[in-house]
mmCIF file of C-alpha atoms in Angstrom:
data_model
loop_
_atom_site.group_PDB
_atom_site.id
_atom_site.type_symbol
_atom_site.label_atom_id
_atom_site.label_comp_id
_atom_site.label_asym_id
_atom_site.label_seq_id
_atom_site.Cartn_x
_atom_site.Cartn_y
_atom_site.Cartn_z
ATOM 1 C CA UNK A 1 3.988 -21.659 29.568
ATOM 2 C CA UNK A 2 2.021 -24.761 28.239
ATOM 3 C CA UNK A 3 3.774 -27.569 26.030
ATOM 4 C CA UNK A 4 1.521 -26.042 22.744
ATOM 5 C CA UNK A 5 2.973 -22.416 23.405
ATOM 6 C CA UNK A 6 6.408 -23.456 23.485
ATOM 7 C CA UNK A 7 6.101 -25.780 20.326
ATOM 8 C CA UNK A 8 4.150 -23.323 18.593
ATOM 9 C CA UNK A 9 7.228 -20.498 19.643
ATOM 10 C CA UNK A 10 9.186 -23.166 18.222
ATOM 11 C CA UNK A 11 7.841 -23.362 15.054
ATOM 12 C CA UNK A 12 8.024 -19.427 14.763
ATOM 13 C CA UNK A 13 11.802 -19.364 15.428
ATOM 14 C CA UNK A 14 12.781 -22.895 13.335
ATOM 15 C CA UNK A 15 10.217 -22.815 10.546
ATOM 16 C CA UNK A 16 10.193 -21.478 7.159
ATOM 17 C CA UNK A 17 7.558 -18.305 6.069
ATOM 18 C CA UNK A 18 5.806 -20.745 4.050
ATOM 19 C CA UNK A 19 5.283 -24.040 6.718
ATOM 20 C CA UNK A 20 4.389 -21.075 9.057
ATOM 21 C CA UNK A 21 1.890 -19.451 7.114
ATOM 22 C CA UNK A 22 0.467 -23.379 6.463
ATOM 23 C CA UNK A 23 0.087 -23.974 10.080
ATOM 24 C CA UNK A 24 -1.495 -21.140 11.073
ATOM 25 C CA UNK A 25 -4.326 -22.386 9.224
ATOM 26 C CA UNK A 26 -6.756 -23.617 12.094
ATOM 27 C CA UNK A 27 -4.968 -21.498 14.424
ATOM 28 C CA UNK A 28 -6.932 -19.604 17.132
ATOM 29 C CA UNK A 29 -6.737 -15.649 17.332
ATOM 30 C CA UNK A 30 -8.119 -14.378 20.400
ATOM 31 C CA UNK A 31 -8.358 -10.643 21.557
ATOM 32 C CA UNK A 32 -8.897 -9.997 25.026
ATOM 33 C CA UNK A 33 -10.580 -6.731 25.329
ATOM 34 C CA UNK A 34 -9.970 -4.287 28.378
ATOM 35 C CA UNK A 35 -12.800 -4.806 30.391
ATOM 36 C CA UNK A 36 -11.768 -8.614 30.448
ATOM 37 C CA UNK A 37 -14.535 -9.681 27.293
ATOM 38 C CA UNK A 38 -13.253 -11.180 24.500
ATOM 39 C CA UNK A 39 -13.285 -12.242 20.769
ATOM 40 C CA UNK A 40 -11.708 -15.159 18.931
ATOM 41 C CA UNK A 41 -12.018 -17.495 16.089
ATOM 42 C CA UNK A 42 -10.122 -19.414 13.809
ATOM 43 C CA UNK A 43 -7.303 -18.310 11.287
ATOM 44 C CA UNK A 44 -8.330 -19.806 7.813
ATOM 45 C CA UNK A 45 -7.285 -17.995 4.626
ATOM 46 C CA UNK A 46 -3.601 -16.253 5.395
ATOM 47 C CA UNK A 47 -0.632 -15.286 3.469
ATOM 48 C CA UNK A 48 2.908 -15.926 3.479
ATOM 49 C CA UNK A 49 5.243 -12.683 2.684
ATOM 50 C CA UNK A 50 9.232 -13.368 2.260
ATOM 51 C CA UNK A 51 10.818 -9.977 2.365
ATOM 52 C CA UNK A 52 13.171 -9.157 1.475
ATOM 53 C CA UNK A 53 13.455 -10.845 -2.137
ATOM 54 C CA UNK A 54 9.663 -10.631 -2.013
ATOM 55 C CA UNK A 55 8.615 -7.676 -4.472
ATOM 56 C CA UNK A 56 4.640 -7.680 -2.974
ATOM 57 C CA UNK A 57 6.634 -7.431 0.203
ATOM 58 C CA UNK A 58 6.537 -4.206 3.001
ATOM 59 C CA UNK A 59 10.135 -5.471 3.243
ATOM 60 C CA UNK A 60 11.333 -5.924 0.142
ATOM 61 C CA UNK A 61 14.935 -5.210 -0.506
ATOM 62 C CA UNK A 62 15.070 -4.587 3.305
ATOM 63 C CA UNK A 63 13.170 -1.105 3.217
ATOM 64 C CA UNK A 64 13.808 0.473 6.382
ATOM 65 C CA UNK A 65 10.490 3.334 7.269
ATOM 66 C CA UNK A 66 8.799 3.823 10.627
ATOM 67 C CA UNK A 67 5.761 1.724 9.019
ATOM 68 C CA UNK A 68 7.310 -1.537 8.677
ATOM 69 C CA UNK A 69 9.768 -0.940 11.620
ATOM 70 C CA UNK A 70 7.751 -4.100 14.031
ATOM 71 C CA UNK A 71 8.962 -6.259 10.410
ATOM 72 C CA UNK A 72 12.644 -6.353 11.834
ATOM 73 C CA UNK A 73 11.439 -7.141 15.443
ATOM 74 C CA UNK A 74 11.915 -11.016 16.932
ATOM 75 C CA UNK A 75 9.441 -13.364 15.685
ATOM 76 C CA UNK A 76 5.878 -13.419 16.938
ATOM 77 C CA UNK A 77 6.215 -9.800 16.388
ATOM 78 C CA UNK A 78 2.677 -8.168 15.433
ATOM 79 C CA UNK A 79 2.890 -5.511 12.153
ATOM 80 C CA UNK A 80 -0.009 -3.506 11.746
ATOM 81 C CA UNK A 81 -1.088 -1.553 8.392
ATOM 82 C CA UNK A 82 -3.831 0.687 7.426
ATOM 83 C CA UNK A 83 -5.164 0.851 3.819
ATOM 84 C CA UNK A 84 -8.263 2.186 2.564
ATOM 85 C CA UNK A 85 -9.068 2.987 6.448
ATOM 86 C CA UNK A 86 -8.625 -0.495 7.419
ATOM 87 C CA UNK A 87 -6.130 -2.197 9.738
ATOM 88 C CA UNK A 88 -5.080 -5.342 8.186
ATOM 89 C CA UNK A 89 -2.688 -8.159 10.837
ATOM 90 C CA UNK A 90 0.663 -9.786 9.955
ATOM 91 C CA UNK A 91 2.193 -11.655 12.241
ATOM 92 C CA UNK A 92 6.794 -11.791 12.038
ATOM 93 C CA UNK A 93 7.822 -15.114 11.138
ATOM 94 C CA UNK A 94 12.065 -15.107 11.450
ATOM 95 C CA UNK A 95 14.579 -13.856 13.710
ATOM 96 C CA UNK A 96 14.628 -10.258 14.609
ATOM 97 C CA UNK A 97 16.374 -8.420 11.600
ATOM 98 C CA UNK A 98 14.732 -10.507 9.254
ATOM 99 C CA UNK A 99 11.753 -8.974 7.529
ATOM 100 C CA UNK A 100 9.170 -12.058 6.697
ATOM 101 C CA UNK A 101 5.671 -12.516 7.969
ATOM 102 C CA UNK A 102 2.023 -14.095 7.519
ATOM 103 C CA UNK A 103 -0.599 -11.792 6.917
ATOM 104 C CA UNK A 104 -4.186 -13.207 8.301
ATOM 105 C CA UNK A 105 -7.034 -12.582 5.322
ATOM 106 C CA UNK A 106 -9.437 -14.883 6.626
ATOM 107 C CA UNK A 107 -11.490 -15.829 10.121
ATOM 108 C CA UNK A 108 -13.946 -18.361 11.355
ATOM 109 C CA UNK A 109 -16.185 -16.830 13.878
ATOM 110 C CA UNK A 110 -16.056 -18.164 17.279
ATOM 111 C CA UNK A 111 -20.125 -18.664 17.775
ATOM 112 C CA UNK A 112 -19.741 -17.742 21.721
ATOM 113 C CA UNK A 113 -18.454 -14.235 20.009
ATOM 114 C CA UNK A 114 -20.335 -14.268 17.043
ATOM 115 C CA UNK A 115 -23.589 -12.075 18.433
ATOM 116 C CA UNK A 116 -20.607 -9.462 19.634
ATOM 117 C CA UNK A 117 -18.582 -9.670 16.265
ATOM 118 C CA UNK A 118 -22.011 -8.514 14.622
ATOM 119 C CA UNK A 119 -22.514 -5.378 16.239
ATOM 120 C CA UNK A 120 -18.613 -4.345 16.296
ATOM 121 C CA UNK A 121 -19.264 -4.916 12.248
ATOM 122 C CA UNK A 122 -22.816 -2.463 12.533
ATOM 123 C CA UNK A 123 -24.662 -5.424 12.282
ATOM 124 C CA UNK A 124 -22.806 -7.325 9.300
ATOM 125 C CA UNK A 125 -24.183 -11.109 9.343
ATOM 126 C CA UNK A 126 -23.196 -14.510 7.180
ATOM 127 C CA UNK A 127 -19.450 -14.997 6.108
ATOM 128 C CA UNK A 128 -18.871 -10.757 5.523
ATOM 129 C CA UNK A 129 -18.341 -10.730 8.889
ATOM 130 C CA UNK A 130 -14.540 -11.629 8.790
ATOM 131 C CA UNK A 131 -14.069 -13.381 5.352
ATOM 132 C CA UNK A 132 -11.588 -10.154 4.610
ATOM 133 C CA UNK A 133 -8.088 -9.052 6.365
ATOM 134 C CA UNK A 134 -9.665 -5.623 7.415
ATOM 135 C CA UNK A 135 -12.902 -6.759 8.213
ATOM 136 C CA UNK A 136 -11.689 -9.197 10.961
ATOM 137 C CA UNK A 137 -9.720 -6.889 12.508
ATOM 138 C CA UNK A 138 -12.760 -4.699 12.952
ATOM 139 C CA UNK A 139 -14.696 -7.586 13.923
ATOM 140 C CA UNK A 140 -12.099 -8.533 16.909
ATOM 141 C CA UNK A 141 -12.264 -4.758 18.381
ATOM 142 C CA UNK A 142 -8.262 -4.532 17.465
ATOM 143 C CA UNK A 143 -7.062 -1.383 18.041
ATOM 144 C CA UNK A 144 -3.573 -0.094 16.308
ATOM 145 C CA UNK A 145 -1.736 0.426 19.364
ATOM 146 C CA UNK A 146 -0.832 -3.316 19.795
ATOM 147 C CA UNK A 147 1.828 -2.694 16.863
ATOM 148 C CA UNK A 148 5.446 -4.230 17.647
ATOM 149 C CA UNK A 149 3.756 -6.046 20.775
ATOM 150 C CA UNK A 150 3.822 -10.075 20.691
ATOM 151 C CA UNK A 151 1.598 -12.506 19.247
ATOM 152 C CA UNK A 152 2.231 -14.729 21.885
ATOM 153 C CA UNK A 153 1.709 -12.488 25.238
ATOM 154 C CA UNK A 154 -0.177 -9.152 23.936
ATOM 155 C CA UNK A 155 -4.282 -8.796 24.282
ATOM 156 C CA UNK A 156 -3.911 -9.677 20.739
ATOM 157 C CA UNK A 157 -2.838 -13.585 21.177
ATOM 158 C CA UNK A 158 -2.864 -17.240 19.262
ATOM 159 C CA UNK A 159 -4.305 -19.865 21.086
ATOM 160 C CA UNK A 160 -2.713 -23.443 20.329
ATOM 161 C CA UNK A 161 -4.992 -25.005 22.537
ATOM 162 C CA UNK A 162 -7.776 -24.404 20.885
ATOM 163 C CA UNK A 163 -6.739 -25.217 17.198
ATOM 164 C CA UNK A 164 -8.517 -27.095 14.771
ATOM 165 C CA UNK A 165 -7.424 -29.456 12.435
ATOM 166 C CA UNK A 166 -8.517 -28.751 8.930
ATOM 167 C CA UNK A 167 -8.772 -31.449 5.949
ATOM 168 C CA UNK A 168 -6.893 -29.946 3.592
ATOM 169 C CA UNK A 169 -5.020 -26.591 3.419
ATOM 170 C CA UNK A 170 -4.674 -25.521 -0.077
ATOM 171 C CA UNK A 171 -1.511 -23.351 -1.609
ATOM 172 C CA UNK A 172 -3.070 -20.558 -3.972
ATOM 173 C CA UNK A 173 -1.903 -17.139 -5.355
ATOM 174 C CA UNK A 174 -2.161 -14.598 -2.862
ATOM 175 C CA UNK A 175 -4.903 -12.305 -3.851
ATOM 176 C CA UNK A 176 -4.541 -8.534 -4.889
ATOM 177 C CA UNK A 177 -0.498 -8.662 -6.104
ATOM 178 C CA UNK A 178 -0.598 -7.568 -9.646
ATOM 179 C CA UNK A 179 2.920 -7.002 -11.488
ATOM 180 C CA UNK A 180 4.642 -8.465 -9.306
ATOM 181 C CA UNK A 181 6.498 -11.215 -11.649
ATOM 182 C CA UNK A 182 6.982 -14.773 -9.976
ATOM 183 C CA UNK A 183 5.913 -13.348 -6.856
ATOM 184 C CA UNK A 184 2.192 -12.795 -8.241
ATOM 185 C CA UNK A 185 1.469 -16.260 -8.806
ATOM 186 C CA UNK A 186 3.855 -18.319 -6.434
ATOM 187 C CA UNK A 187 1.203 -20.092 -4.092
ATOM 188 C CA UNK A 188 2.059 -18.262 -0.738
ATOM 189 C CA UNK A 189 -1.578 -18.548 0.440
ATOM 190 C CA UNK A 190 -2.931 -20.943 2.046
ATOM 191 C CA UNK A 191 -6.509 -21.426 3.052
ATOM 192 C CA UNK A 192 -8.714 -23.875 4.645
ATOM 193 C CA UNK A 193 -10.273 -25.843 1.496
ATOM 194 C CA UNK A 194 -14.029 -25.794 1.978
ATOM 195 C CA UNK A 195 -14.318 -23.054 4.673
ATOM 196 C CA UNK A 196 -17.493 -20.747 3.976
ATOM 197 C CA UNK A 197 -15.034 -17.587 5.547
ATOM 198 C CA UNK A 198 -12.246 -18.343 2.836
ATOM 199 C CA UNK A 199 -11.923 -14.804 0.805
ATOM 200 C CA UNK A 200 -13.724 -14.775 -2.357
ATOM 201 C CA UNK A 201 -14.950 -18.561 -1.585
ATOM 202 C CA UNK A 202 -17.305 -19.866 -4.012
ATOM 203 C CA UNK A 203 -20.652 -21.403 -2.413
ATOM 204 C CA UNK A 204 -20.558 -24.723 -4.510
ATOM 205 C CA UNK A 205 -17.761 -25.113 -2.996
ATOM 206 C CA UNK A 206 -18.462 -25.040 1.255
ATOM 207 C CA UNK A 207 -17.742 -28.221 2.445
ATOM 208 C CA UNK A 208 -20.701 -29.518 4.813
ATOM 209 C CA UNK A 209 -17.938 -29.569 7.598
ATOM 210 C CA UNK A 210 -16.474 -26.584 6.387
ATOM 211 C CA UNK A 211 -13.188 -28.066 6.082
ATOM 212 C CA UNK A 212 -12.333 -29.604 9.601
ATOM 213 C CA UNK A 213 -11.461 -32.359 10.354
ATOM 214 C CA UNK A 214 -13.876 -32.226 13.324
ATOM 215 C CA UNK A 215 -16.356 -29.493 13.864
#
């Protein structure tokens, strides 16, 4: 295991939700397909989740179903959902028994992937290709049977290596948690400020280096 896996394992099982979510940002997410291929880019719009006191939470108030059952697994843990037909990633952030995560909403495309991102999408082009949690799962070829596996050893894997540094992460309201109380405007998302693939970015607002510090 390299030096960046085991600090990044580190920062799984000693971090808070929150610092977790924020250093994800510029994180690489790589899927290894089964014929060897594969598809990656970087994390850059993701979402903190702090179950059990969290009322927009899977978790909250430590609900126990077969759905969120990869929630109380060790951290690094991968949770898969489906809604409105798509399958949207979080990744387990605490020690097994303890329900928190980071849900990815946002990618960068990898441009060595992008041609092969395209067609899993039917063709979608521009920052629609993965600017949403369910479309870049689609876009990565991520199938549901990776649920409960690790984030750290499955086909579905981060990639310290290969991180980038962005300028400035931003803390925002996480998007679609209405009635919620405090917990719909605490800022438990985090995205990389300038980044074209940000959800719901505005255009005047793309940095020319979309938000790394190198690019």
């Amino acid at each position: 295991m390299t030096e960046t896996m085991k600090a990044l394992r580190r920062l799984f099982q000693e971090a808070d939700t929150p610092n977790v979510a924020q250093a994800l940002v510029g994180m690489y997410l790589e899927h290894t397909l089964a014929d060897g291929g594969r598809l990656g880019g970087w994390i850059v719009d993701c979402e903190a989740y702090l179950g059990p006191e969290d009322e927009a939470a899977h978790s909250y108030g430590l609900r126990k179903t077969p759905r969120v059952a990869a929630m109380y697994q060790d951290a690094g843990s991968i949770y898969l959902y489906q809604m409105h037909r798509h399958t949207i990633l979080n990744i387990v952030t605490r020690e097994a028994g303890l329900p928190q995560g980071v849900m990815i909403r946002a990618l960068e495309p990898d441009p060595e992937y992008l041609a092969a991102m395209q067609e899993n999408r039917q063709g979608q082009t521009g920052v629609a290709l993965t600017n949403g949690p369910g479309k870049l799962m689609a876009a990565l070829q991520v199938p549901f049977s990776l649920y409960g596996e690790s984030i750290f050893t499955s086909p579905l894997h981060l990639v310290p290596e290969k991180r980038r540094q962005p300028k400035q992460v931003l803390a925002l309201p996480r998007i679609g948690i209405p009635n919620k109380g405090k917990w719909t405007d605490l800022p438990l998302r985090y995205v990389c400020q300038g980044n074209p693939y940000v959800t719901k970015q505005a255009k005047k607002d793309v940095s020319p280096d979309w938000g790394w510090q190198t690019h």
